[in-house]
Coordinates of N, CA and C in Angstrom, one line a residue:
X28 N 0.8 -1.0 -0.1 CA 0.0 0.0 0.1 C 1.0 1.2 -0.1
X29 N 0.5 2.2 -0.8 CA 1.3 3.5 -1.1 C 1.0 4.4 -0.3
X30 N 1.8 5.1 0.3 CA 1.3 6.3 1.2 C 1.2 7.6 0.4
X31 N 0.0 8.1 0.4 CA -0.3 9.6 -0.2 C -0.4 10.7 0.8
X32 N 0.2 10.9 1.6 CA 0.5 11.9 2.4 C 1.6 11.9 3.5
X33 N 1.6 13.0 4.6 CA 2.4 12.9 5.4 C 1.9 12.3 7.0
X34 N 2.8 11.7 7.3 CA 2.2 10.9 8.7 C 2.0 12.2 9.8
X35 N 1.4 12.0 10.8 CA 1.2 13.1 11.9 C 2.6 13.4 12.5
X36 N 3.4 12.4 12.7 CA 4.7 12.4 13.3 C 5.6 13.4 12.6
X37 N 5.7 13.2 11.1 CA 6.2 13.8 10.2 C 5.9 15.5 10.3
X38 N 4.7 15.5 10.3 CA 4.2 17.1 10.2 C 4.5 17.7 11.6
X39 N 4.4 17.1 12.6 CA 5.0 17.7 14.0 C 6.6 18.0 14.1
X40 N 7.3 17.0 13.5 CA 8.7 17.3 13.1 C 9.0 18.4 12.6
X41 N 8.1 18.5 11.4 CA 8.6 19.7 10.6 C 8.1 21.1 11.1
X42 N 7.0 21.1 12.0 CA 6.6 22.4 12.6 C 7.7 22.6 13.6
X43 N 8.3 21.6 14.6 CA 9.2 21.9 15.5 C 10.5 22.4 14.6
X44 N 10.8 21.9 13.5 CA 12.0 22.6 12.9 C 11.7 24.0 12.5
X45 N 10.9 24.1 12.0 CA 10.4 25.5 11.4 C 10.4 26.5 12.5
X46 N 9.9 26.1 13.7 CA 10.0 26.8 14.9 C 11.3 27.2 15.6
X47 N 12.2 26.2 15.4 CA 13.5 26.3 15.8 C 14.3 27.5 15.0
X48 N 14.3 27.3 13.8 CA 14.7 28.0 12.8 C 14.2 29.7 12.8
X49 N 12.9 29.6 13.2 CA 12.3 31.2 13.2 C 12.7 31.6 14.5
X50 N 12.9 30.8 15.5 CA 13.5 31.5 17.0 C 14.9 31.8 17.0
X51 N 15.5 31.4 15.7 CA 17.0 31.9 15.5 C 16.8 33.0 14.8
X52 N 16.1 33.1 13.8 CA 16.0 34.3 12.7 C 15.4 35.5 13.3
X53 N 14.2 35.5 13.9 CA 13.6 36.8 14.6 C 14.5 37.7 14.9
X54 N 15.3 37.3 16.2 CA 16.1 38.3 16.8 C 17.1 38.9 15.9
X55 N 17.5 38.4 14.9 CA 18.5 38.9 13.8 C 17.9 39.8 13.0
X56 N 16.6 39.7 12.7 CA 15.8 40.7 12.0 C 15.6 41.9 12.7
X57 N 15.2 41.7 14.2 CA 14.8 42.8 15.1 C 16.1 43.7 15.2
X58 N 17.3 43.2 15.4 CA 18.3 44.1 15.3 C 18.6 44.7 14.1
X59 N 18.3 44.1 12.8 CA 18.7 44.8 11.8 C 17.6 46.0 11.6
X60 N 16.3 46.0 12.1 CA 15.5 47.0 12.2 C 15.8 48.2 12.9
X61 N 16.1 47.7 14.1 CA 16.8 48.7 15.0 C 17.9 49.6 14.5
X62 N 18.9 49.0 13.8 CA 19.9 49.6 13.1 C 19.5 50.4 12.1
X63 N 18.4 49.9 11.4 CA 18.1 50.8 10.2 C 17.3 52.0 10.7
X64 N 16.5 52.0 11.8 CA 16.0 53.0 12.3 C 17.1 54.1 13.0
X65 N 18.0 53.6 13.5 CA 19.1 54.4 14.0 C 19.9 55.2 13.0
X66 N 19.9 54.6 11.8 CA 20.7 55.1 10.5 C 19.8 56.1 10.1
X67 N 18.5 55.9 9.9 CA 17.5 57.0 9.6 C 17.7 58.1 10.2
X68 N 17.6 58.1 11.6 CA 17.6 59.3 12.4 C 18.9 60.1 12.3
X69 N 20.0 59.2 12.0 CA 21.2 59.9 12.1 C 21.3 60.6 10.8
X70 N 20.8 60.2 9.5 CA 20.7 60.8 8.4 C 19.8 62.0 8.5
X71 N 18.6 61.7 9.0 CA 17.6 62.9 9.1 C 18.3 64.1 9.7
X72 N 18.9 63.9 11.0 CA 19.7 64.9 11.7 C 20.6 65.5 11.1
X73 N 21.4 64.7 10.2 CA 22.5 65.3 9.4 C 21.9 66.2 8.3
X74 N 20.9 65.8 7.8 CA 20.3 66.8 6.7 C 19.7 67.9 7.1
X75 N 19.2 67.7 8.5 CA 18.5 69.1 9.0 C 19.8 70.0 9.5
X76 N 20.7 69.4 10.2 CA 22.1 70.1 10.3 C 22.3 70.9 9.0
X77 N 22.5 70.4 7.9 CA 22.8 71.0 6.6 C 21.9 71.9 6.2
X78 N 20.9 71.7 6.5 CA 19.8 72.7 5.7 C 19.8 73.9 6.8
X79 N 20.2 73.9 8.2 CA 20.3 75.0 9.1 C 21.4 75.8 8.7
X80 N 22.5 75.2 8.4 CA 23.7 75.8 7.7 C 23.4 76.7 6.7
X81 N 22.6 76.1 5.7 CA 22.2 76.9 4.6 C 21.5 77.9 4.9
X82 N 20.7 77.8 5.6 CA 19.5 78.8 6.2 C 20.4 79.9 6.7
X83 N 21.3 79.7 7.6 CA 21.9 80.7 8.1 C 22.8 81.5 7.3
X84 N 23.5 80.9 6.3 CA 24.3 81.5 5.2 C 23.2 82.5 4.5
X85 N 22.1 81.9 4.2 CA 21.2 82.9 3.5 C 20.6 84.1 4.2
X86 N 20.1 83.7 5.4 CA 19.4 84.7 6.2 C 20.2 85.2 7.3
X87 N 21.3 85.1 7.6 CA 22.1 85.5 8.6 C 21.9 85.4 10.1
X88 N 20.7 84.4 10.3 CA 20.4 84.1 11.7 C 19.9 82.6 11.4
X89 N 19.8 81.8 12.6 CA 19.3 80.6 12.6 C 17.8 80.5 12.6
X90 N 17.3 79.3 12.1 CA 16.0 79.1 12.1 C 15.5 78.6 13.6
X91 N 14.1 78.6 13.9 CA 13.9 78.3 15.1 C 12.9 76.9 14.9
X92 N 12.3 76.7 13.7 CA 11.6 75.6 13.7 C 11.8 75.1 12.0
X93 N 11.4 74.0 12.1 CA 11.6 73.1 10.7 C 10.8 74.0 9.5
X94 N 9.6 74.5 10.0 CA 8.9 75.1 9.2 C 9.4 76.1 8.2
X95 N 10.2 77.0 8.9 CA 11.1 78.0 8.5 C 11.9 77.5 7.3
X96 N 12.4 76.3 7.3 CA 13.3 75.4 6.3 C 12.7 74.7 5.3
X97 N 11.3 75.0 5.0 CA 10.6 74.1 4.1 C 11.2 74.4 2.6
X98 N 11.8 75.2 2.3 CA 12.3 75.3 1.0 C 13.8 74.4 0.8
X99 N 14.4 74.2 2.1 CA 15.6 73.2 2.0 C 15.5 71.8 2.4
X100 N 14.2 71.4 3.1 CA 13.8 70.1 3.2 C 12.7 69.5 2.4
X101 N 13.1 68.6 1.6 CA 12.0 67.8 1.3 C 11.2 67.0 2.2
X102 N 9.9 67.2 2.2 CA 8.9 66.5 3.0 C 8.6 67.3 4.2
X103 N 8.9 68.7 4.0 CA 8.4 69.8 5.1 C 7.6 70.7 4.4
X104 N 6.6 71.2 4.6 CA 5.9 72.3 4.0 C 5.7 73.3 4.7
X105 N 5.5 74.4 4.7 CA 5.1 75.7 5.5 C 4.1 75.5 6.5
X106 N 3.2 74.7 6.3 CA 1.9 74.7 7.2 C 1.8 73.4 7.9
X107 N 2.7 72.4 7.6 CA 2.8 71.1 8.4 C 4.2 70.5 8.4
X108 N 4.6 70.2 9.5 CA 5.9 69.3 9.3 C 5.7 67.7 9.1
X109 N 6.1 67.3 8.0 CA 5.8 65.9 7.8 C 7.1 64.9 7.9
X110 N 8.4 65.6 8.3 CA 9.6 64.8 8.7 C 9.7 64.3 10.0
X111 N 9.5 62.8 10.1 CA 9.2 62.4 11.3 C 10.4 61.2 11.7
X112 N 10.9 61.0 12.9 CA 11.5 60.0 13.0 C 10.9 58.4 12.9
X113 N 11.5 57.4 12.6 CA 10.8 56.2 12.5 C 10.2 56.0 14.0
X114 N 9.1 55.0 14.0 CA 8.7 54.2 15.3 C 9.4 53.3 15.4
X115 N 9.5 52.7 16.8 CA 10.2 51.6 17.1 C 11.3 51.9 18.0
X116 N 12.2 51.0 17.8 CA 13.6 51.2 18.6 C 14.9 51.5 17.9
X117 N 15.9 52.3 18.7 CA 17.1 52.7 18.1 C 18.2 52.5 19.1
X118 N 19.4 52.7 18.6 CA 20.8 52.6 19.6 C 21.0 54.0 19.8
X119 N 20.9 54.4 21.3 CA 21.3 55.9 21.7 C 22.3 55.7 22.6
X120 N 23.2 56.8 22.5 CA 24.2 57.3 23.6 C 25.3 55.9 23.5
X121 N 25.6 55.3 22.4 CA 26.8 54.7 22.3 C 26.3 53.0 22.8
X122 N 25.1 52.9 23.3 CA 24.6 51.6 24.1 C 24.4 50.5 22.9
X123 N 24.7 49.3 23.3 CA 24.2 48.1 22.6 C 23.0 47.5 22.7
X124 N 22.3 48.0 23.6 CA 20.9 47.7 23.9 C 20.1 48.5 23.1
X125 N 18.9 48.4 22.6 CA 18.1 49.1 21.9 C 16.9 49.7 23.0
X126 N 16.9 51.1 22.5 CA 15.8 52.0 23.4 C 14.9 52.4 22.5
X127 N 13.6 53.0 23.0 CA 12.5 53.4 22.3 C 13.2 54.7 21.6
X128 N 12.8 55.2 20.3 CA 13.0 56.3 19.7 C 12.6 57.5 20.6
X129 N 13.4 58.3 20.9 CA 13.2 59.5 22.0 C 12.2 60.4 21.6
X130 N 11.6 60.4 20.2 CA 10.8 61.6 20.0 C 10.0 61.1 18.8
X131 N 8.6 61.8 18.9 CA 7.6 61.6 17.6 C 8.1 62.9 16.5
X132 N 8.9 63.9 16.8 CA 9.4 64.8 15.7 C 10.6 65.2 16.1
X133 N 11.1 65.8 15.0 CA 12.6 66.5 15.2 C 12.3 67.8 15.3
X134 N 13.2 68.5 16.1 CA 13.1 69.8 16.5 C 14.6 70.6 16.3
X135 N 14.5 71.8 16.6 CA 15.8 72.7 16.4 C 16.1 73.1 17.8
X136 N 17.3 72.8 18.1 CA 17.9 73.2 19.5 C 18.6 74.8 19.2
X137 N 18.0 75.8 20.0 CA 18.5 77.2 19.7 C 20.0 77.2 19.8
X138 N 20.6 78.2 19.1 CA 21.9 78.4 19.5 C 22.2 79.0 20.8
X139 N 23.4 78.7 21.4 CA 23.6 79.2 22.7 C 25.3 79.5 22.6
X140 N 25.5 80.8 23.1 CA 27.1 81.0 22.9 C 27.6 80.8 21.8
X141 N 28.5 80.1 21.6 CA 29.5 80.0 20.4 C 28.9 78.6 19.6
X142 N 27.8 77.9 20.4 CA 27.3 76.7 19.5 C 26.2 77.3 18.6
X143 N 26.1 76.7 17.3 CA 25.2 77.2 16.5 C 24.1 76.2 16.9
X144 N 22.9 76.5 16.3 CA 21.5 75.8 16.4 C 21.9 74.4 15.8
X145 N 21.2 73.5 16.2 CA 21.2 72.0 15.7 C 20.2 71.2 15.9
X146 N 19.9 70.3 14.9 CA 18.8 69.5 14.9 C 18.9 68.4 16.0
X147 N 17.6 68.1 16.8 CA 17.7 67.1 17.7 C 16.6 66.2 17.5
X148 N 16.6 65.0 18.3 CA 15.5 63.9 18.2 C 15.2 63.9 19.8
X149 N 14.3 64.3 20.6 CA 14.2 64.1 21.9 C 14.6 65.2 22.5
X150 N 15.3 64.8 23.9 CA 15.8 65.9 24.5 C 17.3 66.1 24.3
X151 N 17.8 66.9 23.4 CA 19.3 67.3 23.2 C 19.7 66.0 22.4
X152 N 19.2 65.2 22.0 CA 19.9 64.0 21.1 C 20.3 64.5 19.8
X153 N 21.5 64.8 19.5 CA 22.2 65.3 18.3 C 22.4 64.0 17.5
X154 N 22.9 64.0 16.3 CA 23.1 63.0 15.3 C 24.4 62.1 15.9
X155 N 25.2 62.7 16.5 CA 26.2 62.1 17.3 C 25.9 61.2 18.6
X156 N 24.7 61.3 19.1 CA 24.3 60.5 20.2 C 23.8 59.1 19.8
X157 N 23.5 59.0 18.5 CA 23.0 57.6 18.0 C 24.1 56.8 17.5
X158 N 24.1 55.6 17.7 CA 25.1 54.9 17.3 C 24.6 53.4 17.2
X159 N 25.3 52.9 16.0 CA 25.0 51.4 15.6 C 26.1 50.6 16.0
X160 N 26.0 49.7 16.9 CA 27.1 49.0 17.5 C 27.6 48.0 16.4
X161 N 29.0 47.7 16.3 CA 29.5 46.9 15.3 C 29.3 45.3 15.6
X162 N 29.2 44.5 14.7 CA 29.2 43.1 14.6 C 30.2 42.5 14.9
X163 N 30.3 41.6 15.9 CA 31.4 40.8 16.4 C 31.5 39.4 15.9

C-alpha cells in the first residue's frame, strides 16, 4: 500500500524544525530593524543640520522651527511638518541595547553662546548621540 500524504509525526517534526529556525532568525531581524531606525535618524539629523547651515548663510540668523526651512527640506511644508523619526527602537548614547525612539518629531535646539543651532531628536539628542554597534 502506497502512502499518499505525511504522517502526523512527520508534520509535528517539520513544525518543530520551522519553529527552531524562526526562533533563531527573528532576533537577527529585530536588530537589523533597530539599526535601520538608528541610521535613518542619523541621516535625518545630518540633513537638517546641513539645511540649518544653508539657512544661516542665506538669512544671517538660525531658524527656530523646521517649518522655516521648508524650501531646504523635502517632506516639510510651511503649514505642516511631515519629516518624522521612525517608530520602534534605536541605539542611543553608544549603548548596545535598543531603546525606544526618543521623540515623535525632530526639533531645532537654539544656538547658545558659540554653539550654532542643531537638529535634535528627543531632548538634546543630536546625530552623534545615535550609534550602531559593530557586529562581532
